[in-house]
PDB file of C-alpha atoms and ligand atoms in Angstrom:
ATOM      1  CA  UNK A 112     -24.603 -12.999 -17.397  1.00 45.00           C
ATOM      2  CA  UNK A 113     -23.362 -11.902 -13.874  1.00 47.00           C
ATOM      3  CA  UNK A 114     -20.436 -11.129 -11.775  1.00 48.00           C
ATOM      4  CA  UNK A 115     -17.209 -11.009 -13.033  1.00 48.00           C
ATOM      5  CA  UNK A 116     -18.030 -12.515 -16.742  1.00 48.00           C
ATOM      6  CA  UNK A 117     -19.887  -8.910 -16.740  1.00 62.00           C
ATOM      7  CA  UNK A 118     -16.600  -7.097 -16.282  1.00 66.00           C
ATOM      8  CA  UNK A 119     -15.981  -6.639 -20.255  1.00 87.00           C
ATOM      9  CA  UNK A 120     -18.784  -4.401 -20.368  1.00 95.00           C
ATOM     10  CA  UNK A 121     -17.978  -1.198 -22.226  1.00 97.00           C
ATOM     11  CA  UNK A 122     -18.928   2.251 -20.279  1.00 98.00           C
ATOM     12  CA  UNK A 123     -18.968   5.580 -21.819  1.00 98.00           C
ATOM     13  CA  UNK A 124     -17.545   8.019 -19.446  1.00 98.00           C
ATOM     14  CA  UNK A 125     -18.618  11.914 -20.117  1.00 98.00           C
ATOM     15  CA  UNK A 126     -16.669  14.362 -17.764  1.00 98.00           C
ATOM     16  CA  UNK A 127     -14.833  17.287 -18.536  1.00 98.00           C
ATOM     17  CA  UNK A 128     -12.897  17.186 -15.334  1.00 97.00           C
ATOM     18  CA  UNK A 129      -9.540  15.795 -15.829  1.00 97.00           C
ATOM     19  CA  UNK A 130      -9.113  14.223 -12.381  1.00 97.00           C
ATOM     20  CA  UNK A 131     -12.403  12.991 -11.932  1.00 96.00           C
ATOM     21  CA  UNK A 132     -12.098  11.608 -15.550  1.00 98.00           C
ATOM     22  CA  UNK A 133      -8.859   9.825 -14.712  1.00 98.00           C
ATOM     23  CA  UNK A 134     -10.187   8.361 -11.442  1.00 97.00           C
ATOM     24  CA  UNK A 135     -13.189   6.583 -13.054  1.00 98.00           C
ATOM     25  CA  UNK A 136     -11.249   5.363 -16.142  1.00 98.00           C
ATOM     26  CA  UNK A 137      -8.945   4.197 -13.437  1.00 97.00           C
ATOM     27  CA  UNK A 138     -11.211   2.487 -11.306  1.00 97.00           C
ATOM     28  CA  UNK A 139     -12.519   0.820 -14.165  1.00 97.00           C
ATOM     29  CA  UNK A 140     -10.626  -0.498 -16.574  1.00 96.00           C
ATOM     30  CA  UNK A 141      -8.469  -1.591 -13.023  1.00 95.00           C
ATOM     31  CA  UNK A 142     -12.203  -3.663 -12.290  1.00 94.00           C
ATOM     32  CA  UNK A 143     -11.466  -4.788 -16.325  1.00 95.00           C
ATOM     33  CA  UNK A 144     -14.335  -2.394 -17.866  1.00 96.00           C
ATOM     34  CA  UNK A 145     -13.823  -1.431 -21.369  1.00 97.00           C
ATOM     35  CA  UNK A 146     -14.404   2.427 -21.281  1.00 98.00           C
ATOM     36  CA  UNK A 147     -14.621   5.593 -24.154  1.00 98.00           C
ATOM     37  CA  UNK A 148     -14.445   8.889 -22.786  1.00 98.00           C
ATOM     38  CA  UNK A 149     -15.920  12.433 -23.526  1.00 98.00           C
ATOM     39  CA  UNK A 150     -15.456  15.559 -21.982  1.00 98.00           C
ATOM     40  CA  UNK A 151     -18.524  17.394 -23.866  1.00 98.00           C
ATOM     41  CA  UNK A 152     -21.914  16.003 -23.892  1.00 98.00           C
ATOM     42  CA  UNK A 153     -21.467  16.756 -27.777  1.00 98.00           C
ATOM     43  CA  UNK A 154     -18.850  13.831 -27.773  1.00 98.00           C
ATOM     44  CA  UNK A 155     -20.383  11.903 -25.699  1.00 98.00           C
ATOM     45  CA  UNK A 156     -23.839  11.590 -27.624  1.00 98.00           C
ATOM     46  CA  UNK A 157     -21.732  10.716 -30.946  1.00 98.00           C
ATOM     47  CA  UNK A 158     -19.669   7.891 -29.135  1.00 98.00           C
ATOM     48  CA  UNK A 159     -23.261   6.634 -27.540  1.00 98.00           C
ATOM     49  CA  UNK A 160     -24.354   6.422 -30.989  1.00 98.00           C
ATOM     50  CA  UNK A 161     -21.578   4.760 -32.736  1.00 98.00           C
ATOM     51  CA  UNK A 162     -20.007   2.059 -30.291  1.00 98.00           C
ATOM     52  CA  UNK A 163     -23.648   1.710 -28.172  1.00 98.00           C
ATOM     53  CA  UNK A 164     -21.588   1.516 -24.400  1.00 98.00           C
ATOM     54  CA  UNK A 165     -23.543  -0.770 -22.191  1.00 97.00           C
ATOM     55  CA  UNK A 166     -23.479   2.061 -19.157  1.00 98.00           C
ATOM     56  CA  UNK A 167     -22.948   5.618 -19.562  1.00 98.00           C
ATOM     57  CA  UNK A 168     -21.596   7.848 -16.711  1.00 98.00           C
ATOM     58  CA  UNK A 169     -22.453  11.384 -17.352  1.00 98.00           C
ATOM     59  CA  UNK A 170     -21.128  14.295 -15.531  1.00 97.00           C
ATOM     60  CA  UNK A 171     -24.081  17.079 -14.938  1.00 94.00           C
ATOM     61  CA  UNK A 172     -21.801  20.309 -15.596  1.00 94.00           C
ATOM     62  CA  UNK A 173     -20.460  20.176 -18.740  1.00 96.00           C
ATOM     63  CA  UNK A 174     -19.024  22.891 -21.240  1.00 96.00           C
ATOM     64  CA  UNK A 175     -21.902  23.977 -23.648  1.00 94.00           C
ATOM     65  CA  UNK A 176     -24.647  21.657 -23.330  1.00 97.00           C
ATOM     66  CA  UNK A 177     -25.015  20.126 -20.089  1.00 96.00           C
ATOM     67  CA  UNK A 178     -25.906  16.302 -19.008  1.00 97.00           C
ATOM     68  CA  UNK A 179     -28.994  16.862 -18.420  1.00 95.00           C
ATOM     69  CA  UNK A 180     -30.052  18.069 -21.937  1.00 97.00           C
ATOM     70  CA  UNK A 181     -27.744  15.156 -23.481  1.00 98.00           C
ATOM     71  CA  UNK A 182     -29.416  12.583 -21.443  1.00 98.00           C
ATOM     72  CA  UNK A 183     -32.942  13.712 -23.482  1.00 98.00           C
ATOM     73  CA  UNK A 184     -31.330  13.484 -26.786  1.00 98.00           C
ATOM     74  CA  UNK A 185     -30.051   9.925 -26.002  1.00 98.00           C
ATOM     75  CA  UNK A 186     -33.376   8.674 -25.485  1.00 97.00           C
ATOM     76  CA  UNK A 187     -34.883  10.742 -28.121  1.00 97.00           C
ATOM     77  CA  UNK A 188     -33.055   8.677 -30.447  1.00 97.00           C
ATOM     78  CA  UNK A 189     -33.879   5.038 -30.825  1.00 97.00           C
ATOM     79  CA  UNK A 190     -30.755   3.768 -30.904  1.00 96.00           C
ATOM     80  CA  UNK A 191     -29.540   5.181 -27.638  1.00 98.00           C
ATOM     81  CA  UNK A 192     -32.827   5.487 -25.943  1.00 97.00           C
ATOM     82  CA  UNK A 193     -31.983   2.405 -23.670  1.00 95.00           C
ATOM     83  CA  UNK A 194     -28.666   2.881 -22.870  1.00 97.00           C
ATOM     84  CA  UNK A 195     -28.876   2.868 -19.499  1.00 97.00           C
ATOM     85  CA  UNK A 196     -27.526   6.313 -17.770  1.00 98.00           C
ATOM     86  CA  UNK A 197     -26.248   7.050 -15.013  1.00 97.00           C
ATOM     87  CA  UNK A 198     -25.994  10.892 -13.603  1.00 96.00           C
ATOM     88  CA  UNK A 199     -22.422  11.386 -12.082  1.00 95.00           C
ATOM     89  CA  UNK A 200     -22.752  14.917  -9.597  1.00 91.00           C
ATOM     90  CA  UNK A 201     -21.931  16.739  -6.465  1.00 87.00           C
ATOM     91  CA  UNK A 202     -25.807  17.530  -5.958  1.00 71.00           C
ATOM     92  CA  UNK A 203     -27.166  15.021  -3.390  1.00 69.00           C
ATOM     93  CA  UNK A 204     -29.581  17.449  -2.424  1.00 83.00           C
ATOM     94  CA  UNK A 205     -33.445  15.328  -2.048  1.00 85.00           C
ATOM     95  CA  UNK A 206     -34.878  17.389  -4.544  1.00 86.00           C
ATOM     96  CA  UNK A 207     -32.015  16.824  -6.883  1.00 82.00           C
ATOM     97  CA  UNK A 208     -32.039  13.392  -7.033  1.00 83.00           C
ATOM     98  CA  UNK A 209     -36.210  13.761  -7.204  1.00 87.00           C
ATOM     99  CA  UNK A 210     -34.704  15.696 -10.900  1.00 88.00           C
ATOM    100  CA  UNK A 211     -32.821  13.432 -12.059  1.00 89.00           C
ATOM    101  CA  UNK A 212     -34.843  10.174 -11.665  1.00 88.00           C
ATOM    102  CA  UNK A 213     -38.235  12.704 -13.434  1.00 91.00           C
ATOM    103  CA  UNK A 214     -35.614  13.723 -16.023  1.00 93.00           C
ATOM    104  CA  UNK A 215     -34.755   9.893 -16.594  1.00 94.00           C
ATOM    105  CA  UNK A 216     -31.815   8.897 -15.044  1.00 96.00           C
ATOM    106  CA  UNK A 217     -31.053   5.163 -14.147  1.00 95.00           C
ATOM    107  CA  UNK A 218     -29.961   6.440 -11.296  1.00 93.00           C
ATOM    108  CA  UNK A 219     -26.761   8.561  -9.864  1.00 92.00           C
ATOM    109  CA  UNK A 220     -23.564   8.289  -8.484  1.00 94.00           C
ATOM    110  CA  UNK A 221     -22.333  11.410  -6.096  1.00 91.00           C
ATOM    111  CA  UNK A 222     -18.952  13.264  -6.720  1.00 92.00           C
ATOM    112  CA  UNK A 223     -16.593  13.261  -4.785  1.00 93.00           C
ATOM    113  CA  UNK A 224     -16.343   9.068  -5.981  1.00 94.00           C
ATOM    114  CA  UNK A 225     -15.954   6.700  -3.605  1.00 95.00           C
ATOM    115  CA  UNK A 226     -13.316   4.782  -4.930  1.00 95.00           C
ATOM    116  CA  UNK A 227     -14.505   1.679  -2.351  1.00 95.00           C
ATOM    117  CA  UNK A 228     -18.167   1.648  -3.340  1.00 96.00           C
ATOM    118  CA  UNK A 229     -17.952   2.551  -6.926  1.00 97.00           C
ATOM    119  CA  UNK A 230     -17.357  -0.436  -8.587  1.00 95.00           C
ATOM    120  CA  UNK A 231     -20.104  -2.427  -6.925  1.00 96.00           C
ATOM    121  CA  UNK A 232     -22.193   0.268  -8.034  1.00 96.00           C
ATOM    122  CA  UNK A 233     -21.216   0.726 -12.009  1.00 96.00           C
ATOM    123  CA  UNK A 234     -21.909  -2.865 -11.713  1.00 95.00           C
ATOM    124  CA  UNK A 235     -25.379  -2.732 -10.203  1.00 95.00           C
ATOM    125  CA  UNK A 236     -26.659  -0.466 -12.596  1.00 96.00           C
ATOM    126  CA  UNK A 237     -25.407  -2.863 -15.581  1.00 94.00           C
ATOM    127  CA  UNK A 238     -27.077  -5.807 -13.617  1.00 93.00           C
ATOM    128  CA  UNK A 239     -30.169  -3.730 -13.806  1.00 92.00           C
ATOM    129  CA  UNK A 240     -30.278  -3.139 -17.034  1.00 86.00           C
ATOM    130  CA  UNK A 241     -32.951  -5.015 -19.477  1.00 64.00           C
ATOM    131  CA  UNK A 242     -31.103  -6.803 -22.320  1.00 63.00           C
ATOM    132  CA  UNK A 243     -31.218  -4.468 -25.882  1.00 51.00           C
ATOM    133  CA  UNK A 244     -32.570  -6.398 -28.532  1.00 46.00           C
TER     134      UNK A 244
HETATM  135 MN1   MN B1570     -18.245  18.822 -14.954  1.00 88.05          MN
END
């Protein structure tokens, strides 16, 4: 399935910024994503494991443990291991992006969002995703 038959696509969205967490919600469900929302990595590892999102956005700086550390417990367990996930953070830096791609990322999306890009680009990294079993 492609294009806009894609658009029902649930996406877990882990920030603990209330703006930022509005504006992606926004964008989204506006695009007609589903979306679930965490604002601790905590949350957002429980909500991966019981409604299995078909994208997860996750915020680097979080409260407590950070994204970085959740994304390794997500594919540490089976049932979340190929989620695909997508690191949502200010750091554009070379080397940063060199970390999160080692650490396992899907890929990452930089803050501030670009409200005009954005979409295309949630929807890219569902496109790329290999169908789960
Ligand atoms: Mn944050």
């Amino acid at each position: 399935m492609t294009g806009a038959s894609d658009a029902d696509k649930l996406i877990l969205i882990v920030e603990d910024n209330e703006k930022n967490l509005k504006l992606v919600r926004d964008i989204l469900q506006y695009r007609g994503y589903r979306t679930i929302e965490a604002t601790t990595a905590e949350d957002g590892i429980a909500l991966a494991r019981s409604d299995l999102p078909d994208l997860v956005l996750m915020d680097i700086r979080l409260p407590g443990m950070d994204g970085m550390a959740a994304l390794q417990v997500l594919r540490a367990d089976p049932h979340t291991a190929a989620i695909p996930v997508v690191a949502v953070t200010a750091s554009v830096m070379p080397e940063e992006r060199d970390r999160f791609t080692a650490a396992g990322f899907d890929g990452f999306i930089e803050k501030p969002i670009d409200v005009k890009s954005f979409p295309a680009r949630v929807q890219a990294f569902i496109d790329a995703a290999k169908p789960r079993q």
